[in-house]
PDB file of N, CA, C and O in Angstrom:
ATOM      1  N   PHE V   1     -44.406   4.295 -29.609  1.00 59.00           N
ATOM      2  CA  PHE V   1     -44.704   5.488 -28.856  1.00 59.00           C
ATOM      3  C   PHE V   1     -43.451   6.328 -28.610  1.00 59.00           C
ATOM      4  O   PHE V   1     -43.454   7.528 -28.815  1.00 59.00           O
ATOM      5  N   LEU V   2     -42.377   5.694 -28.175  1.00 62.00           N
ATOM      6  CA  LEU V   2     -41.162   6.436 -27.840  1.00 62.00           C
ATOM      7  C   LEU V   2     -40.549   7.087 -29.077  1.00 62.00           C
ATOM      8  O   LEU V   2     -40.083   8.223 -29.020  1.00 62.00           O
ATOM      9  N   ARG V   3     -40.561   6.393 -30.204  1.00 65.00           N
ATOM     10  CA  ARG V   3     -40.006   6.979 -31.429  1.00 65.00           C
ATOM     11  C   ARG V   3     -40.814   8.211 -31.859  1.00 65.00           C
ATOM     12  O   ARG V   3     -40.246   9.219 -32.243  1.00 65.00           O
ATOM     13  N   ASP V   4     -42.139   8.161 -31.743  1.00 73.00           N
ATOM     14  CA  ASP V   4     -42.967   9.329 -32.065  1.00 73.00           C
ATOM     15  C   ASP V   4     -42.669  10.474 -31.101  1.00 73.00           C
ATOM     16  O   ASP V   4     -42.557  11.624 -31.506  1.00 73.00           O
ATOM     17  N   TRP V   5     -42.540  10.157 -29.823  1.00 70.00           N
ATOM     18  CA  TRP V   5     -42.260  11.180 -28.822  1.00 70.00           C
ATOM     19  C   TRP V   5     -40.911  11.831 -29.080  1.00 70.00           C
ATOM     20  O   TRP V   5     -40.780  13.045 -29.016  1.00 70.00           O
ATOM     21  N   SER V   6     -39.886  11.024 -29.386  1.00 64.00           N
ATOM     22  CA  SER V   6     -38.563  11.598 -29.640  1.00 64.00           C
ATOM     23  C   SER V   6     -38.581  12.473 -30.897  1.00 64.00           C
ATOM     24  O   SER V   6     -37.900  13.493 -30.958  1.00 64.00           O
ATOM     25  N   SER V   7     -39.390  12.128 -31.892  1.00 69.00           N
ATOM     26  CA  SER V   7     -39.531  12.985 -33.077  1.00 69.00           C
ATOM     27  C   SER V   7     -40.175  14.311 -32.717  1.00 69.00           C
ATOM     28  O   SER V   7     -39.766  15.360 -33.198  1.00 69.00           O
ATOM     29  N   ASP V   8     -41.179  14.260 -31.848  1.00 72.00           N
ATOM     30  CA  ASP V   8     -41.829  15.490 -31.397  1.00 72.00           C
ATOM     31  C   ASP V   8     -40.862  16.380 -30.636  1.00 72.00           C
ATOM     32  O   ASP V   8     -40.855  17.600 -30.806  1.00 72.00           O
ATOM     33  N   VAL V   9     -40.034  15.791 -29.791  1.00 69.00           N
ATOM     34  CA  VAL V   9     -39.052  16.564 -29.020  1.00 69.00           C
ATOM     35  C   VAL V   9     -38.060  17.231 -29.964  1.00 69.00           C
ATOM     36  O   VAL V   9     -37.726  18.406 -29.806  1.00 69.00           O
ATOM     37  N   CYS V  10     -37.606  16.512 -30.965  1.00 67.00           N
ATOM     38  CA  CYS V  10     -36.631  17.067 -31.914  1.00 67.00           C
ATOM     39  C   CYS V  10     -37.209  18.245 -32.691  1.00 67.00           C
ATOM     40  O   CYS V  10     -36.467  19.144 -33.080  1.00 67.00           O
ATOM     41  N   SER V  11     -38.503  18.243 -32.929  1.00 70.00           N
ATOM     42  CA  SER V  11     -39.096  19.311 -33.723  1.00 70.00           C
ATOM     43  C   SER V  11     -39.705  20.429 -32.863  1.00 70.00           C
ATOM     44  O   SER V  11     -40.264  21.372 -33.390  1.00 70.00           O
ATOM     45  N   SER V  12     -39.562  20.352 -31.554  1.00 73.00           N
ATOM     46  CA  SER V  12     -40.145  21.374 -30.678  1.00 73.00           C
ATOM     47  C   SER V  12     -39.219  22.578 -30.552  1.00 73.00           C
ATOM     48  O   SER V  12     -38.071  22.555 -30.972  1.00 73.00           O
ATOM     49  N   ASP V  13     -39.740  23.624 -29.929  1.00 77.00           N
ATOM     50  CA  ASP V  13     -38.982  24.854 -29.720  1.00 77.00           C
ATOM     51  C   ASP V  13     -38.382  24.931 -28.320  1.00 77.00           C
ATOM     52  O   ASP V  13     -38.017  26.015 -27.863  1.00 77.00           O
ATOM     53  N   LEU V  14     -38.274  23.818 -27.627  1.00 74.00           N
ATOM     54  CA  LEU V  14     -37.738  23.814 -26.267  1.00 74.00           C
ATOM     55  C   LEU V  14     -36.245  24.127 -26.280  1.00 74.00           C
ATOM     56  O   LEU V  14     -35.510  23.627 -27.116  1.00 74.00           O
ATOM     57  N   ASP V  15     -35.819  24.952 -25.329  1.00 77.00           N
ATOM     58  CA  ASP V  15     -34.387  25.214 -25.172  1.00 77.00           C
ATOM     59  C   ASP V  15     -33.737  24.142 -24.306  1.00 77.00           C
ATOM     60  O   ASP V  15     -32.606  23.744 -24.546  1.00 77.00           O
ATOM     61  N   HIS V  16     -34.457  23.694 -23.279  1.00 79.00           N
ATOM     62  CA  HIS V  16     -33.945  22.686 -22.356  1.00 79.00           C
ATOM     63  C   HIS V  16     -35.085  21.754 -21.965  1.00 79.00           C
ATOM     64  O   HIS V  16     -36.232  22.188 -21.863  1.00 79.00           O
ATOM     65  N   LEU V  17     -34.751  20.507 -21.723  1.00 80.00           N
ATOM     66  CA  LEU V  17     -35.742  19.528 -21.282  1.00 80.00           C
ATOM     67  C   LEU V  17     -35.046  18.539 -20.365  1.00 80.00           C
ATOM     68  O   LEU V  17     -34.043  17.936 -20.747  1.00 80.00           O
ATOM     69  N   LEU V  18     -35.548  18.385 -19.158  1.00 83.00           N
ATOM     70  CA  LEU V  18     -35.024  17.414 -18.210  1.00 83.00           C
ATOM     71  C   LEU V  18     -35.903  16.183 -18.255  1.00 83.00           C
ATOM     72  O   LEU V  18     -37.125  16.278 -18.117  1.00 83.00           O
ATOM     73  N   ILE V  19     -35.278  15.024 -18.453  1.00 86.00           N
ATOM     74  CA  ILE V  19     -35.999  13.758 -18.474  1.00 86.00           C
ATOM     75  C   ILE V  19     -35.408  12.885 -17.378  1.00 86.00           C
ATOM     76  O   ILE V  19     -34.192  12.661 -17.342  1.00 86.00           O
ATOM     77  N   VAL V  20     -36.248  12.404 -16.504  1.00 89.00           N
ATOM     78  CA  VAL V  20     -35.826  11.498 -15.443  1.00 89.00           C
ATOM     79  C   VAL V  20     -36.488  10.158 -15.723  1.00 89.00           C
ATOM     80  O   VAL V  20     -37.694  10.094 -15.946  1.00 89.00           O
ATOM     81  N   GLY V  21     -35.693   9.095 -15.738  1.00 88.00           N
ATOM     82  CA  GLY V  21     -36.265   7.800 -16.049  1.00 88.00           C
ATOM     83  C   GLY V  21     -35.345   6.662 -15.659  1.00 88.00           C
ATOM     84  O   GLY V  21     -34.358   6.860 -14.950  1.00 88.00           O
ATOM     85  N   HIS V  22     -35.677   5.496 -16.138  1.00 90.00           N
ATOM     86  CA  HIS V  22     -34.916   4.286 -15.843  1.00 90.00           C
ATOM     87  C   HIS V  22     -34.006   3.933 -17.014  1.00 90.00           C
ATOM     88  O   HIS V  22     -34.221   4.361 -18.145  1.00 90.00           O
ATOM     89  N   GLN V  23     -33.023   3.118 -16.754  1.00 92.00           N
ATOM     90  CA  GLN V  23     -31.965   2.782 -17.704  1.00 92.00           C
ATOM     91  C   GLN V  23     -32.496   2.310 -19.049  1.00 92.00           C
ATOM     92  O   GLN V  23     -32.065   2.800 -20.088  1.00 92.00           O
ATOM     93  N   GLY V  24     -33.425   1.407 -19.074  1.00 92.00           N
ATOM     94  CA  GLY V  24     -33.895   0.849 -20.340  1.00 92.00           C
ATOM     95  C   GLY V  24     -34.533   1.892 -21.244  1.00 92.00           C
ATOM     96  O   GLY V  24     -34.204   1.997 -22.425  1.00 92.00           O
ATOM     97  N   VAL V  25     -35.437   2.672 -20.682  1.00 90.00           N
ATOM     98  CA  VAL V  25     -36.123   3.693 -21.470  1.00 90.00           C
ATOM     99  C   VAL V  25     -35.145   4.777 -21.914  1.00 90.00           C
ATOM    100  O   VAL V  25     -35.183   5.220 -23.071  1.00 90.00           O
ATOM    101  N   LEU V  26     -34.265   5.211 -21.022  1.00 92.00           N
ATOM    102  CA  LEU V  26     -33.305   6.261 -21.389  1.00 92.00           C
ATOM    103  C   LEU V  26     -32.318   5.778 -22.445  1.00 92.00           C
ATOM    104  O   LEU V  26     -31.979   6.514 -23.369  1.00 92.00           O
ATOM    105  N   SER V  27     -31.857   4.544 -22.328  1.00 94.00           N
ATOM    106  CA  SER V  27     -30.949   3.986 -23.338  1.00 94.00           C
ATOM    107  C   SER V  27     -31.619   3.906 -24.702  1.00 94.00           C
ATOM    108  O   SER V  27     -31.024   4.241 -25.723  1.00 94.00           O
ATOM    109  N   LEU V  28     -32.872   3.464 -24.704  1.00 92.00           N
ATOM    110  CA  LEU V  28     -33.632   3.388 -25.952  1.00 92.00           C
ATOM    111  C   LEU V  28     -33.852   4.782 -26.531  1.00 92.00           C
ATOM    112  O   LEU V  28     -33.708   4.990 -27.741  1.00 92.00           O
ATOM    113  N   LEU V  29     -34.159   5.752 -25.689  1.00 90.00           N
ATOM    114  CA  LEU V  29     -34.365   7.115 -26.145  1.00 90.00           C
ATOM    115  C   LEU V  29     -33.104   7.678 -26.791  1.00 90.00           C
ATOM    116  O   LEU V  29     -33.156   8.281 -27.865  1.00 90.00           O
ATOM    117  N   VAL V  30     -31.953   7.466 -26.177  1.00 93.00           N
ATOM    118  CA  VAL V  30     -30.690   7.953 -26.745  1.00 93.00           C
ATOM    119  C   VAL V  30     -30.462   7.324 -28.119  1.00 93.00           C
ATOM    120  O   VAL V  30     -30.133   8.012 -29.087  1.00 93.00           O
ATOM    121  N   ALA V  31     -30.647   6.013 -28.224  1.00 94.00           N
ATOM    122  CA  ALA V  31     -30.461   5.335 -29.515  1.00 94.00           C
ATOM    123  C   ALA V  31     -31.395   5.913 -30.571  1.00 94.00           C
ATOM    124  O   ALA V  31     -30.973   6.182 -31.704  1.00 94.00           O
ATOM    125  N   GLN V  32     -32.652   6.137 -30.214  1.00 90.00           N
ATOM    126  CA  GLN V  32     -33.608   6.657 -31.184  1.00 90.00           C
ATOM    127  C   GLN V  32     -33.301   8.103 -31.566  1.00 90.00           C
ATOM    128  O   GLN V  32     -33.440   8.479 -32.726  1.00 90.00           O
ATOM    129  N   LEU V  33     -32.893   8.916 -30.595  1.00 89.00           N
ATOM    130  CA  LEU V  33     -32.548  10.298 -30.919  1.00 89.00           C
ATOM    131  C   LEU V  33     -31.349  10.375 -31.860  1.00 89.00           C
ATOM    132  O   LEU V  33     -31.225  11.304 -32.645  1.00 89.00           O
ATOM    133  N   LEU V  34     -30.461   9.379 -31.762  1.00 91.00           N
ATOM    134  CA  LEU V  34     -29.298   9.324 -32.651  1.00 91.00           C
ATOM    135  C   LEU V  34     -29.597   8.588 -33.958  1.00 91.00           C
ATOM    136  O   LEU V  34     -28.691   8.279 -34.731  1.00 91.00           O
ATOM    137  N   ASN V  35     -30.888   8.296 -34.198  1.00 90.00           N
ATOM    138  CA  ASN V  35     -31.322   7.583 -35.417  1.00 90.00           C
ATOM    139  C   ASN V  35     -30.646   6.241 -35.582  1.00 90.00           C
ATOM    140  O   ASN V  35     -30.300   5.835 -36.699  1.00 90.00           O
ATOM    141  N   MET V  36     -30.458   5.550 -34.480  1.00 94.00           N
ATOM    142  CA  MET V  36     -29.876   4.208 -34.499  1.00 94.00           C
ATOM    143  C   MET V  36     -31.009   3.202 -34.301  1.00 94.00           C
ATOM    144  O   MET V  36     -32.087   3.561 -33.814  1.00 94.00           O
ATOM    145  N   PRO V  37     -30.776   1.942 -34.658  1.00 95.00           N
ATOM    146  CA  PRO V  37     -31.819   0.934 -34.430  1.00 95.00           C
ATOM    147  C   PRO V  37     -32.042   0.734 -32.927  1.00 95.00           C
ATOM    148  O   PRO V  37     -31.153   1.001 -32.109  1.00 95.00           O
ATOM    149  N   ASP V  38     -33.227   0.266 -32.568  1.00 93.00           N
ATOM    150  CA  ASP V  38     -33.544   0.050 -31.154  1.00 93.00           C
ATOM    151  C   ASP V  38     -32.529  -0.853 -30.465  1.00 93.00           C
ATOM    152  O   ASP V  38     -32.222  -0.655 -29.290  1.00 93.00           O
ATOM    153  N   SER V  39     -31.984  -1.811 -31.185  1.00 96.00           N
ATOM    154  CA  SER V  39     -31.011  -2.736 -30.585  1.00 96.00           C
ATOM    155  C   SER V  39     -29.720  -2.031 -30.160  1.00 96.00           C
ATOM    156  O   SER V  39     -28.950  -2.570 -29.362  1.00 96.00           O
ATOM    157  N   ALA V  40     -29.490  -0.817 -30.645  1.00 96.00           N
ATOM    158  CA  ALA V  40     -28.290  -0.066 -30.257  1.00 96.00           C
ATOM    159  C   ALA V  40     -28.380   0.467 -28.836  1.00 96.00           C
ATOM    160  O   ALA V  40     -27.399   0.960 -28.287  1.00 96.00           O
ATOM    161  N   MET V  41     -29.552   0.354 -28.213  1.00 95.00           N
ATOM    162  CA  MET V  41     -29.710   0.847 -26.847  1.00 95.00           C
ATOM    163  C   MET V  41     -28.697   0.228 -25.888  1.00 95.00           C
ATOM    164  O   MET V  41     -28.301   0.851 -24.916  1.00 95.00           O
ATOM    165  N   TRP V  42     -28.237  -0.966 -26.197  1.00 96.00           N
ATOM    166  CA  TRP V  42     -27.287  -1.654 -25.312  1.00 96.00           C
ATOM    167  C   TRP V  42     -25.906  -1.002 -25.349  1.00 96.00           C
ATOM    168  O   TRP V  42     -25.056  -1.290 -24.520  1.00 96.00           O
ATOM    169  N   HIS V  43     -25.670  -0.101 -26.279  1.00 95.00           N
ATOM    170  CA  HIS V  43     -24.409   0.638 -26.324  1.00 95.00           C
ATOM    171  C   HIS V  43     -24.423   1.859 -25.413  1.00 95.00           C
ATOM    172  O   HIS V  43     -23.414   2.547 -25.290  1.00 95.00           O
ATOM    173  N   PHE V  44     -25.563   2.129 -24.781  1.00 94.00           N
ATOM    174  CA  PHE V  44     -25.712   3.315 -23.947  1.00 94.00           C
ATOM    175  C   PHE V  44     -26.206   2.945 -22.553  1.00 94.00           C
ATOM    176  O   PHE V  44     -27.329   3.252 -22.170  1.00 94.00           O
ATOM    177  N   PRO V  45     -25.361   2.285 -21.766  1.00 93.00           N
ATOM    178  CA  PRO V  45     -25.786   1.954 -20.403  1.00 93.00           C
ATOM    179  C   PRO V  45     -25.870   3.231 -19.567  1.00 93.00           C
ATOM    180  O   PRO V  45     -24.972   4.056 -19.588  1.00 93.00           O
ATOM    181  N   ILE V  46     -26.964   3.405 -18.867  1.00 92.00           N
ATOM    182  CA  ILE V  46     -27.182   4.598 -18.052  1.00 92.00           C
ATOM    183  C   ILE V  46     -26.885   4.244 -16.601  1.00 92.00           C
ATOM    184  O   ILE V  46     -27.456   3.308 -16.050  1.00 92.00           O
ATOM    185  N   GLU V  47     -26.000   5.006 -15.984  1.00 92.00           N
ATOM    186  CA  GLU V  47     -25.598   4.767 -14.597  1.00 92.00           C
ATOM    187  C   GLU V  47     -26.576   5.428 -13.631  1.00 92.00           C
ATOM    188  O   GLU V  47     -27.185   6.447 -13.942  1.00 92.00           O
ATOM    189  N   HIS V  48     -26.668   4.876 -12.426  1.00 92.00           N
ATOM    190  CA  HIS V  48     -27.492   5.470 -11.367  1.00 92.00           C
ATOM    191  C   HIS V  48     -26.891   6.797 -10.935  1.00 92.00           C
ATOM    192  O   HIS V  48     -25.680   6.931 -10.788  1.00 92.00           O
ATOM    193  N   GLY V  49     -27.722   7.779 -10.735  1.00 90.00           N
ATOM    194  CA  GLY V  49     -27.284   9.067 -10.208  1.00 90.00           C
ATOM    195  C   GLY V  49     -26.437   9.890 -11.167  1.00 90.00           C
ATOM    196  O   GLY V  49     -25.723  10.786 -10.750  1.00 90.00           O
ATOM    197  N   ALA V  50     -26.499   9.595 -12.437  1.00 91.00           N
ATOM    198  CA  ALA V  50     -25.683  10.309 -13.428  1.00 91.00           C
ATOM    199  C   ALA V  50     -26.597  11.100 -14.361  1.00 91.00           C
ATOM    200  O   ALA V  50     -27.784  10.825 -14.473  1.00 91.00           O
ATOM    201  N   TRP V  51     -26.001  12.058 -15.041  1.00 91.00           N
ATOM    202  CA  TRP V  51     -26.746  12.823 -16.037  1.00 91.00           C
ATOM    203  C   TRP V  51     -26.025  12.747 -17.373  1.00 91.00           C
ATOM    204  O   TRP V  51     -24.835  12.518 -17.428  1.00 91.00           O
ATOM    205  N   SER V  52     -26.785  12.919 -18.415  1.00 91.00           N
ATOM    206  CA  SER V  52     -26.258  12.915 -19.774  1.00 91.00           C
ATOM    207  C   SER V  52     -26.794  14.144 -20.495  1.00 91.00           C
ATOM    208  O   SER V  52     -27.807  14.709 -20.101  1.00 91.00           O
ATOM    209  N   LEU V  53     -26.121  14.540 -21.561  1.00 90.00           N
ATOM    210  CA  LEU V  53     -26.517  15.721 -22.311  1.00 90.00           C
ATOM    211  C   LEU V  53     -26.599  15.370 -23.789  1.00 90.00           C
ATOM    212  O   LEU V  53     -25.625  14.894 -24.378  1.00 90.00           O
ATOM    213  N   VAL V  54     -27.768  15.579 -24.367  1.00 89.00           N
ATOM    214  CA  VAL V  54     -27.997  15.336 -25.787  1.00 89.00           C
ATOM    215  C   VAL V  54     -28.319  16.687 -26.417  1.00 89.00           C
ATOM    216  O   VAL V  54     -29.182  17.414 -25.941  1.00 89.00           O
ATOM    217  N   ASP V  55     -27.609  17.017 -27.472  1.00 88.00           N
ATOM    218  CA  ASP V  55     -27.806  18.279 -28.184  1.00 88.00           C
ATOM    219  C   ASP V  55     -28.603  17.992 -29.448  1.00 88.00           C
ATOM    220  O   ASP V  55     -28.138  17.268 -30.336  1.00 88.00           O
ATOM    221  N   LEU V  56     -29.818  18.536 -29.521  1.00 84.00           N
ATOM    222  CA  LEU V  56     -30.695  18.309 -30.668  1.00 84.00           C
ATOM    223  C   LEU V  56     -30.628  19.504 -31.601  1.00 84.00           C
ATOM    224  O   LEU V  56     -30.911  20.629 -31.210  1.00 84.00           O
ATOM    225  N   GLN V  57     -30.258  19.256 -32.830  1.00 83.00           N
ATOM    226  CA  GLN V  57     -30.224  20.268 -33.883  1.00 83.00           C
ATOM    227  C   GLN V  57     -31.211  19.842 -34.972  1.00 83.00           C
ATOM    228  O   GLN V  57     -31.584  18.678 -35.040  1.00 83.00           O
ATOM    229  N   PRO V  58     -31.617  20.758 -35.837  1.00 79.00           N
ATOM    230  CA  PRO V  58     -32.591  20.378 -36.872  1.00 79.00           C
ATOM    231  C   PRO V  58     -32.122  19.213 -37.758  1.00 79.00           C
ATOM    232  O   PRO V  58     -32.933  18.379 -38.143  1.00 79.00           O
ATOM    233  N   ASP V  59     -30.831  19.146 -38.051  1.00 85.00           N
ATOM    234  CA  ASP V  59     -30.338  18.122 -38.976  1.00 85.00           C
ATOM    235  C   ASP V  59     -29.606  16.961 -38.326  1.00 85.00           C
ATOM    236  O   ASP V  59     -29.318  15.968 -38.998  1.00 85.00           O
ATOM    237  N   PHE V  60     -29.279  17.074 -37.056  1.00 86.00           N
ATOM    238  CA  PHE V  60     -28.518  16.012 -36.412  1.00 86.00           C
ATOM    239  C   PHE V  60     -28.644  16.094 -34.895  1.00 86.00           C
ATOM    240  O   PHE V  60     -29.092  17.096 -34.348  1.00 86.00           O
ATOM    241  N   THR V  61     -28.234  15.027 -34.233  1.00 87.00           N
ATOM    242  CA  THR V  61     -28.238  14.949 -32.777  1.00 87.00           C
ATOM    243  C   THR V  61     -26.845  14.548 -32.324  1.00 87.00           C
ATOM    244  O   THR V  61     -26.209  13.695 -32.936  1.00 87.00           O
ATOM    245  N   THR V  62     -26.374  15.170 -31.242  1.00 92.00           N
ATOM    246  CA  THR V  62     -25.051  14.862 -30.699  1.00 92.00           C
ATOM    247  C   THR V  62     -25.196  14.449 -29.241  1.00 92.00           C
ATOM    248  O   THR V  62     -25.815  15.162 -28.457  1.00 92.00           O
ATOM    249  N   LEU V  63     -24.633  13.301 -28.895  1.00 93.00           N
ATOM    250  CA  LEU V  63     -24.544  12.883 -27.504  1.00 93.00           C
ATOM    251  C   LEU V  63     -23.288  13.528 -26.942  1.00 93.00           C
ATOM    252  O   LEU V  63     -22.185  13.103 -27.227  1.00 93.00           O
ATOM    253  N   ARG V  64     -23.450  14.607 -26.173  1.00 92.00           N
ATOM    254  CA  ARG V  64     -22.309  15.383 -25.687  1.00 92.00           C
ATOM    255  C   ARG V  64     -21.723  14.828 -24.399  1.00 92.00           C
ATOM    256  O   ARG V  64     -20.516  14.918 -24.183  1.00 92.00           O
ATOM    257  N   VAL V  65     -22.571  14.303 -23.519  1.00 92.00           N
ATOM    258  CA  VAL V  65     -22.108  13.763 -22.232  1.00 92.00           C
ATOM    259  C   VAL V  65     -22.933  12.520 -21.935  1.00 92.00           C
ATOM    260  O   VAL V  65     -24.144  12.519 -22.121  1.00 92.00           O
ATOM    261  N   LEU V  66     -22.271  11.472 -21.461  1.00 93.00           N
ATOM    262  CA  LEU V  66     -22.973  10.262 -21.042  1.00 93.00           C
ATOM    263  C   LEU V  66     -22.478   9.869 -19.658  1.00 93.00           C
ATOM    264  O   LEU V  66     -21.274   9.696 -19.441  1.00 93.00           O
ATOM    265  N   ASN V  67     -23.391   9.774 -18.712  1.00 92.00           N
ATOM    266  CA  ASN V  67     -23.116   9.275 -17.360  1.00 92.00           C
ATOM    267  C   ASN V  67     -22.170  10.138 -16.540  1.00 92.00           C
ATOM    268  O   ASN V  67     -21.327   9.631 -15.818  1.00 92.00           O
ATOM    269  N   SER V  68     -22.312  11.423 -16.600  1.00 91.00           N
ATOM    270  CA  SER V  68     -21.488  12.291 -15.771  1.00 91.00           C
ATOM    271  C   SER V  68     -22.071  12.378 -14.368  1.00 91.00           C
ATOM    272  O   SER V  68     -23.285  12.413 -14.189  1.00 91.00           O
ATOM    273  N   GLN V  69     -21.195  12.422 -13.383  1.00 91.00           N
ATOM    274  CA  GLN V  69     -21.630  12.669 -12.013  1.00 91.00           C
ATOM    275  C   GLN V  69     -21.010  13.966 -11.510  1.00 91.00           C
ATOM    276  O   GLN V  69     -21.027  14.252 -10.319  1.00 91.00           O
ATOM    277  N   ALA V  70     -20.487  14.757 -12.430  1.00 89.00           N
ATOM    278  CA  ALA V  70     -19.909  16.050 -12.093  1.00 89.00           C
ATOM    279  C   ALA V  70     -21.031  17.051 -11.805  1.00 89.00           C
ATOM    280  O   ALA V  70     -22.180  16.853 -12.192  1.00 89.00           O
ATOM    281  N   VAL V  71     -20.681  18.125 -11.160  1.00 87.00           N
ATOM    282  CA  VAL V  71     -21.635  19.198 -10.925  1.00 87.00           C
ATOM    283  C   VAL V  71     -21.981  19.818 -12.272  1.00 87.00           C
ATOM    284  O   VAL V  71     -21.100  20.092 -13.092  1.00 87.00           O
ATOM    285  N   TRP V  72     -23.270  20.027 -12.503  1.00 79.00           N
ATOM    286  CA  TRP V  72     -23.740  20.598 -13.766  1.00 79.00           C
ATOM    287  C   TRP V  72     -23.229  22.020 -13.920  1.00 79.00           C
ATOM    288  O   TRP V  72     -23.303  22.829 -13.009  1.00 79.00           O
ATOM    289  N   LEU V  73     -22.697  22.327 -15.093  1.00 75.00           N
ATOM    290  CA  LEU V  73     -22.327  23.690 -15.459  1.00 75.00           C
ATOM    291  C   LEU V  73     -23.131  24.064 -16.689  1.00 75.00           C
ATOM    292  O   LEU V  73     -23.188  23.303 -17.649  1.00 75.00           O
ATOM    293  N   ALA V  74     -23.724  25.241 -16.641  1.00 70.00           N
ATOM    294  CA  ALA V  74     -24.455  25.708 -17.814  1.00 70.00           C
ATOM    295  C   ALA V  74     -23.491  25.826 -18.983  1.00 70.00           C
ATOM    296  O   ALA V  74     -22.297  26.028 -18.801  1.00 70.00           O
ATOM    297  N   GLU V  75     -23.986  25.690 -20.176  1.00 64.00           N
ATOM    298  CA  GLU V  75     -23.144  25.707 -21.376  1.00 64.00           C
ATOM    299  C   GLU V  75     -22.279  26.958 -21.440  1.00 64.00           C
ATOM    300  O   GLU V  75     -21.140  26.910 -21.878  1.00 64.00           O
ATOM    301  N   GLU V  76     -22.798  28.078 -20.969  1.00 57.00           N
ATOM    302  CA  GLU V  76     -22.027  29.314 -20.994  1.00 57.00           C
ATOM    303  C   GLU V  76     -20.791  29.234 -20.104  1.00 57.00           C
ATOM    304  O   GLU V  76     -19.829  29.957 -20.297  1.00 57.00           O
ATOM    305  N   GLU V  77     -20.820  28.351 -19.099  1.00 56.00           N
ATOM    306  CA  GLU V  77     -19.708  28.231 -18.169  1.00 56.00           C
ATOM    307  C   GLU V  77     -18.618  27.287 -18.674  1.00 56.00           C
ATOM    308  O   GLU V  77     -17.531  27.262 -18.127  1.00 56.00           O
ATOM    309  N   LEU V  78     -18.921  26.502 -19.696  1.00 56.00           N
ATOM    310  CA  LEU V  78     -17.939  25.558 -20.231  1.00 56.00           C
ATOM    311  C   LEU V  78     -16.933  26.282 -21.106  1.00 56.00           C
ATOM    312  O   LEU V  78     -17.300  27.105 -21.941  1.00 56.00           O
ATOM    313  N   ARG V  79     -15.674  25.965 -20.937  1.00 57.00           N
ATOM    314  CA  ARG V  79     -14.636  26.543 -21.797  1.00 57.00           C
ATOM    315  C   ARG V  79     -14.728  25.923 -23.185  1.00 57.00           C
ATOM    316  O   ARG V  79     -15.173  24.794 -23.351  1.00 57.00           O
ATOM    317  N   ALA V  80     -14.268  26.635 -24.178  1.00 57.00           N
ATOM    318  CA  ALA V  80     -14.321  26.143 -25.561  1.00 57.00           C
ATOM    319  C   ALA V  80     -13.481  24.877 -25.720  1.00 57.00           C
ATOM    320  O   ALA V  80     -13.794  24.022 -26.535  1.00 57.00           O
ATOM    321  N   ASP V  81     -12.413  24.731 -24.954  1.00 57.00           N
ATOM    322  CA  ASP V  81     -11.533  23.567 -25.073  1.00 57.00           C
ATOM    323  C   ASP V  81     -11.932  22.457 -24.110  1.00 57.00           C
ATOM    324  O   ASP V  81     -11.216  21.484 -23.955  1.00 57.00           O
ATOM    325  N   HIS V  82     -13.074  22.560 -23.466  1.00 53.00           N
ATOM    326  CA  HIS V  82     -13.518  21.609 -22.465  1.00 53.00           C
ATOM    327  C   HIS V  82     -14.046  20.348 -23.088  1.00 53.00           C
ATOM    328  O   HIS V  82     -14.629  20.287 -24.076  1.00 53.00           O
TER     329      HIS V  82
END
């Protein structure tokens, strides 16, 4: 189910999507979005109260931020050298 859902998300026209969940499901989702085997989920421990940023492109996915507790800044506010 999760692999099908992540494929649907990658092919959608959404600009932004907020997902709130628990460590196991979020870790598995990150691994699947990065086209890694399910067992790779253990490489992505999700911290309590943190946010992560995944950039989905048609040909690839980039994990841009993992477990940040900083104040969210919109992409336009980030410096190019940040």
